[in-house]
Tab-separated table of C-alpha atoms in Angstrom:
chain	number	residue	atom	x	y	z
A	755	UNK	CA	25.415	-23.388	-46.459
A	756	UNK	CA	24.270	-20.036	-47.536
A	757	UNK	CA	20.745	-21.065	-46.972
A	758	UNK	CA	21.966	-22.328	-43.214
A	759	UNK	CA	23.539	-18.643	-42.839
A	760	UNK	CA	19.937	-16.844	-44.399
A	761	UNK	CA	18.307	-19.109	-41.702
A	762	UNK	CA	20.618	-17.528	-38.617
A	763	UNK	CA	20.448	-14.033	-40.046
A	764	UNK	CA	16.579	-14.676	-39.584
A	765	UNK	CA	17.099	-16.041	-36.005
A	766	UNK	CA	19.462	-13.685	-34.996
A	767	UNK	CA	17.360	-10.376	-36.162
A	768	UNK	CA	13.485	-11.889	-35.024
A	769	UNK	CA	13.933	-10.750	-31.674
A	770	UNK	CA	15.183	-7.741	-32.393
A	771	UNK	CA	12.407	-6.569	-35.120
A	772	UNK	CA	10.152	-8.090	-32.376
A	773	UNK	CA	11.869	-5.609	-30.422
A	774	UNK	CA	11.249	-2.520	-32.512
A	775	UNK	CA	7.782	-3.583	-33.320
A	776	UNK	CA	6.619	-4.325	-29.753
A	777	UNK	CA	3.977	-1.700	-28.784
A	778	UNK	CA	6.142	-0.418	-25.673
A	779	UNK	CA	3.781	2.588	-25.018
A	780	UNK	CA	0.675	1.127	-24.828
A	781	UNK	CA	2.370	-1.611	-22.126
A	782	UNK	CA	3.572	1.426	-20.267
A	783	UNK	CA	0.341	3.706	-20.246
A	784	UNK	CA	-1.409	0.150	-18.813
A	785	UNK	CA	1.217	-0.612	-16.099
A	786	UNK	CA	0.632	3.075	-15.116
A	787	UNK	CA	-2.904	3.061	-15.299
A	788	UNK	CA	-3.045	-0.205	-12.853
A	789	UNK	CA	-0.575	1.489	-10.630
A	790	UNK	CA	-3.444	4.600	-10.245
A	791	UNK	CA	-0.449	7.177	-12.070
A	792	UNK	CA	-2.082	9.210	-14.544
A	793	UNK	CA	0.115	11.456	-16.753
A	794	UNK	CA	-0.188	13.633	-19.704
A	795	UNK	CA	2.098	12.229	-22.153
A	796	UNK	CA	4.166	8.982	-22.914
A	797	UNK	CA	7.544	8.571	-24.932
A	798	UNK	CA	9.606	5.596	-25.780
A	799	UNK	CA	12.647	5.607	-27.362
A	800	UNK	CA	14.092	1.985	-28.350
A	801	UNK	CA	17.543	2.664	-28.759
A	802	UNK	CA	19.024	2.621	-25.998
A	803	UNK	CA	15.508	1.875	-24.345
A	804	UNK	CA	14.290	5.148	-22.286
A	805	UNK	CA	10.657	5.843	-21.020
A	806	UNK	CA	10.276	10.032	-20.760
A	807	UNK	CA	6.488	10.414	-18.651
A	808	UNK	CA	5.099	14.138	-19.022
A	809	UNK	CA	3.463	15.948	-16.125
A	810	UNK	CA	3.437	12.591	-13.658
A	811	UNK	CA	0.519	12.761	-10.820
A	812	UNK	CA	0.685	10.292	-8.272
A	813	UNK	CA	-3.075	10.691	-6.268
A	814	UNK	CA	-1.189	10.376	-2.573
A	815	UNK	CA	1.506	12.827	-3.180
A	816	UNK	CA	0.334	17.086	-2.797
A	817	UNK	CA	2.779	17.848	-5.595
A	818	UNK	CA	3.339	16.571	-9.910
A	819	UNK	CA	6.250	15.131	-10.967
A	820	UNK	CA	7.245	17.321	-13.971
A	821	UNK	CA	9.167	15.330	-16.153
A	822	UNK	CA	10.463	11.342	-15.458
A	823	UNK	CA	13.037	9.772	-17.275
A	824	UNK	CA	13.650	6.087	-16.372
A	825	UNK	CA	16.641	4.193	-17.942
A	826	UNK	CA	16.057	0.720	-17.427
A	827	UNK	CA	19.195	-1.375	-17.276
A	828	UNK	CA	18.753	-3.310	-20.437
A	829	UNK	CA	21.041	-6.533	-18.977
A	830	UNK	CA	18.483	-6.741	-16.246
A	831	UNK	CA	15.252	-7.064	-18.645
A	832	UNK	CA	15.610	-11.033	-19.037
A	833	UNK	CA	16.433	-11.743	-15.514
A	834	UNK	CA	13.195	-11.725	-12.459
A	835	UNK	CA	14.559	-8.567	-11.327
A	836	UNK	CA	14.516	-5.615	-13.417
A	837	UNK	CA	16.762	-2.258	-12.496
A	838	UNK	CA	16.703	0.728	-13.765
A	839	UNK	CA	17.504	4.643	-12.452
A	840	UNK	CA	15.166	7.486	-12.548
A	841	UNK	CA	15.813	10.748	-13.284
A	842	UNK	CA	12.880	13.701	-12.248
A	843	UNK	CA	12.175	17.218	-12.247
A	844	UNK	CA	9.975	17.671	-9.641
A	845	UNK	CA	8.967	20.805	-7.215
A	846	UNK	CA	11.646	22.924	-9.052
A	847	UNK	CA	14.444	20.151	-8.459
A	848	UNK	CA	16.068	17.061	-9.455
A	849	UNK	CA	15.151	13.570	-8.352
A	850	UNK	CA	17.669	10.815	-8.839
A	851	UNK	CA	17.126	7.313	-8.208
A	852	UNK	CA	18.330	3.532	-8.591
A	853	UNK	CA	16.100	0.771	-8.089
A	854	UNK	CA	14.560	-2.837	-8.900
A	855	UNK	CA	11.157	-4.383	-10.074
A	856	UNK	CA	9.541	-5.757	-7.787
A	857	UNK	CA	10.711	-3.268	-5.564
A	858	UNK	CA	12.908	-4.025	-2.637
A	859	UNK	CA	15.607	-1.329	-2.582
A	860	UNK	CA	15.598	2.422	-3.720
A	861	UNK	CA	18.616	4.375	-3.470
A	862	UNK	CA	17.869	8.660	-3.705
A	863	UNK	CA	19.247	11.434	-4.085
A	864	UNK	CA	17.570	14.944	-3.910
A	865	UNK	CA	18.780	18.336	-5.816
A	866	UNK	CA	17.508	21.841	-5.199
A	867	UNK	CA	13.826	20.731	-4.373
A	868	UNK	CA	12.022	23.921	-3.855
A	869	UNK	CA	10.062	22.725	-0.345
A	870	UNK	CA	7.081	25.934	-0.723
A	871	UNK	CA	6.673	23.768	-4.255
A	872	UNK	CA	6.044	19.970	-2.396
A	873	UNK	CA	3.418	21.263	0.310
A	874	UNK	CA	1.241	23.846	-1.746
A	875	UNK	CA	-1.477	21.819	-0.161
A	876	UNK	CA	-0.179	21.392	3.235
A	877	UNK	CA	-2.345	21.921	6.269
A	878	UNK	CA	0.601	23.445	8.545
A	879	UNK	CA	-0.522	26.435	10.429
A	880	UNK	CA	2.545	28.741	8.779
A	881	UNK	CA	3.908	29.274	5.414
A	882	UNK	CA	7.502	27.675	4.936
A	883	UNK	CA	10.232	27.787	2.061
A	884	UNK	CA	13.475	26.827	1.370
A	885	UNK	CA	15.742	24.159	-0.678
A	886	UNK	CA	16.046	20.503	-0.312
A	887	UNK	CA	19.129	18.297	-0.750
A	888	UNK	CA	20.380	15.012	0.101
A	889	UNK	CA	19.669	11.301	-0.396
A	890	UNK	CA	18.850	8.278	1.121
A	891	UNK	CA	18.169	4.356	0.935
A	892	UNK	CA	15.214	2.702	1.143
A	893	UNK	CA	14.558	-1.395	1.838
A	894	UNK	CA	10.934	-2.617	1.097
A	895	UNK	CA	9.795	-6.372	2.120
A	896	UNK	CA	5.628	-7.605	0.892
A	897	UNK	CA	4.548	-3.940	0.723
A	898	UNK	CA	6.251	-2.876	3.661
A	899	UNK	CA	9.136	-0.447	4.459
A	900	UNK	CA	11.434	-2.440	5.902
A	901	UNK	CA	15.041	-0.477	6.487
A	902	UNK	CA	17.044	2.682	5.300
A	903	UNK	CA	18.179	5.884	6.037
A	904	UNK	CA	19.345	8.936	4.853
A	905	UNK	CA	20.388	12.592	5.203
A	906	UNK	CA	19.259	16.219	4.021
A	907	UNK	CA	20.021	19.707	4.363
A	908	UNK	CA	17.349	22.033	4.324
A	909	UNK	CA	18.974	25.696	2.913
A	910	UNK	CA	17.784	28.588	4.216
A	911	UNK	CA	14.354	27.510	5.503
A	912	UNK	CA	12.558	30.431	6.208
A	913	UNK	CA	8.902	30.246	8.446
A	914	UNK	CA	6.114	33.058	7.824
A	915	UNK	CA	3.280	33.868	9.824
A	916	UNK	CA	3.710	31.652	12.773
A	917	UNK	CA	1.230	31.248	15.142
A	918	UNK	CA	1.199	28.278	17.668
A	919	UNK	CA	-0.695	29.708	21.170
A	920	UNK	CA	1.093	32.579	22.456
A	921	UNK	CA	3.856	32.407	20.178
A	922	UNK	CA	2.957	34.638	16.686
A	923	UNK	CA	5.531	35.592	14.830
A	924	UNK	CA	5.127	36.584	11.392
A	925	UNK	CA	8.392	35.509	10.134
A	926	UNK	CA	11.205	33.263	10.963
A	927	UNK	CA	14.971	32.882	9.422
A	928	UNK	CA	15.803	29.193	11.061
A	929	UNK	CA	18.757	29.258	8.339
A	930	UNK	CA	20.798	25.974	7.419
A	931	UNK	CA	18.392	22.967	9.248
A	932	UNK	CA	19.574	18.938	9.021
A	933	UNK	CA	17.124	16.282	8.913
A	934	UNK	CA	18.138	12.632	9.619
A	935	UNK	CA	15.715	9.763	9.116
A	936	UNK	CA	16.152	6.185	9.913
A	937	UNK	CA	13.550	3.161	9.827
A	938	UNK	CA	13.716	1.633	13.308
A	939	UNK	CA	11.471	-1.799	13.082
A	940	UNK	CA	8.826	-1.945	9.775
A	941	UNK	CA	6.923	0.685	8.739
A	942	UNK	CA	8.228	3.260	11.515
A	943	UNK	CA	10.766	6.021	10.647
A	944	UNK	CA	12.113	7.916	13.464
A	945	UNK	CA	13.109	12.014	12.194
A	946	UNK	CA	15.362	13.974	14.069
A	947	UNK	CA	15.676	17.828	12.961
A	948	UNK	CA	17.679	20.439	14.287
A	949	UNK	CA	18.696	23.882	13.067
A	950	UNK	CA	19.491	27.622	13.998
A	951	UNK	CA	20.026	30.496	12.333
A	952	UNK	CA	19.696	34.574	12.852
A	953	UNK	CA	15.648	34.224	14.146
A	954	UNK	CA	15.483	31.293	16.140
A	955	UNK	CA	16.935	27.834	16.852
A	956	UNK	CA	14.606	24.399	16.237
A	957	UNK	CA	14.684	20.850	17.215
A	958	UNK	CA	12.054	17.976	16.011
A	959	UNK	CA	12.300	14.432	16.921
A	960	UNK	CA	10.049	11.707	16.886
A	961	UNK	CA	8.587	9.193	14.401
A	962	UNK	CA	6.167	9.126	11.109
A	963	UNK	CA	4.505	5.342	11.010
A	964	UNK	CA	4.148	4.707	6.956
A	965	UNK	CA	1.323	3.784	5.055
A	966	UNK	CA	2.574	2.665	1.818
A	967	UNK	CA	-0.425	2.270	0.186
A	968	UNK	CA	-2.316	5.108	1.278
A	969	UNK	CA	0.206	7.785	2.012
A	970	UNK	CA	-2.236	10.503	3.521
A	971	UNK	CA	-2.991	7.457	6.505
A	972	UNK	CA	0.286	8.197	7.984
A	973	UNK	CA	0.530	8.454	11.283
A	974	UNK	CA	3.052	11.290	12.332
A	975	UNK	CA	3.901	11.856	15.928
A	976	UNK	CA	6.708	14.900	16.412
A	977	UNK	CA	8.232	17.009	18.847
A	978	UNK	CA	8.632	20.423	17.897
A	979	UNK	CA	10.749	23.200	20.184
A	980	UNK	CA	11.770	26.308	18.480
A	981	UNK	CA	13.318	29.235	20.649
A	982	UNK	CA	12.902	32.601	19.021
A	983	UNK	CA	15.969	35.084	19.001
A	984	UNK	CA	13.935	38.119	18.136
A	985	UNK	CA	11.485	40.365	20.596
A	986	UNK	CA	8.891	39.923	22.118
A	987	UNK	CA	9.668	36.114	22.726
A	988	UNK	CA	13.553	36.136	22.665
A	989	UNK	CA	15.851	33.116	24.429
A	990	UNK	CA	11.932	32.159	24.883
A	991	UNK	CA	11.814	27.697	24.162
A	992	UNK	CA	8.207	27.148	23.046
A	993	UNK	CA	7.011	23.091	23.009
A	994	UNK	CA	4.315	21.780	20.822
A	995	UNK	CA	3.714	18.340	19.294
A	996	UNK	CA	2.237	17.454	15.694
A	997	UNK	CA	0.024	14.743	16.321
A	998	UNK	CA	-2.243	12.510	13.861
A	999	UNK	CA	-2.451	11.725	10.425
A	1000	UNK	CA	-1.314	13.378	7.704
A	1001	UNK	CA	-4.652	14.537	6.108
A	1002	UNK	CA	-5.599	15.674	9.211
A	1003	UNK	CA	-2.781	17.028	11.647
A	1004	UNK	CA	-3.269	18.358	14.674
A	1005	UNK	CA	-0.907	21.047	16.285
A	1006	UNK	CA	-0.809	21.132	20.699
């Protein structure tokens, strides 16, 4: 009997010293190295399992990732699909998320993202800043986006040193603007924009088609009006249209 019990105890603890033994980092620093995500520094603590990623760099984003913190959901690691939640300081906010390996469905939420942060490398032909909230869902099918939608609220956006044909302004206060997004049919994501405030009212609708595997091959095709409130272009509605992909925009 006792050796029957020694025998169990064995059984029993294997997996778990298995467990503790297993070299988690080196699994992790692979998976991210296949994935093309390069990072500075990798941290694994067993119990409870967390992965904490240092100074993240994704090579289709403009922007770093700061600090990620994924929590994966430890019931889930036996079972074909694995969840877990992320949690991200990124562009001088917070990033929280809930989703599945293989991915099919991300659900967001966005905190206090400093938007002057996320497009240091941006191409648009003014200077804009402001804070970022709000969330969203996301439904992926073979690679694809296939579904979702979501809602933010851009605070105080402020626009500096327009210039768009006649109109040149050098600064802007569009105030509190909303942004809706919703995936129509796969791969196509209609945006719809508006917003007003002490300088000028804007409106932007029309539709980014995603690349999801090279981000900066996006196609984005937007209507843009923004009426000025200030001299010398005041209750003035200019029109232009952002045309073309993402590395290489064109303004008309």
């Amino acid at each position: 009997m006792r050796k029957l019990i020694v025998v169990l105890i064995f059984l029993l603890s294997f997996p778990f010293f298995l467990y503790l033994t297993f070299p988690i980092e080196r699994f992790v620093e692979n998976s991210l190295c296949h994935q093309k995500i390069s990072c500075k520094k990798v941290e694994v603590r067993r119990l409870p399992l967390k992965v904490e990623l240092d100074d993240v760099k994704l090579s289709f984003l403009p922007f770093k990732f700061d600090k990620v913190i994924i929590n994966p959901q430890v019931s889930s690691l036996l079972s074909e699909e694995k969840r877990f939640n992320v949690l991200a300081r990124v562009c001088g906010g917070i990033l929280k998320a809930d989703a599945n390996y293989p991915v099919h469905s991300v659900k967001f939420k966005l905190e206090k993202l400093r938007v002057e942060n996320c497009l240091k490398k941006s191409s648009l032909p003014f200077s804009i800043s402001g804070n970022l909230f709000g969330g969203g869902t996301l439904s992926f099918a073979k690679n694809s986006l296939v579904g979702g939608s979501g809602n933010f609220k851009l605070q105080n956006l402020k626009l500096r040193k327009i210039a768009f044909g006649l109109l040149s302004l050098p600064s802007a206060d569009i105030g509190d603007v909303k942004v809706t997004y919703k995936v129509k049919r796969k791969n196509v994501v209609d945006i719809d924009v508006k917003g007003k405030g002490k300088d000028a009212r804007l409106s932007v609708k029309g539709y980014v088609n995603l690349n999801a595997r090279q981000i900066e091959r996006s196609y984005v095709n937007l209507r843009v009006k923004l009426t000025p409130y200030v001299e010398p272009f005041k209750g003035q509605t200019f029109s232009f249209r952002i045309k073309g992909f993402l590395e290489n925009l064109s303004f008309k």
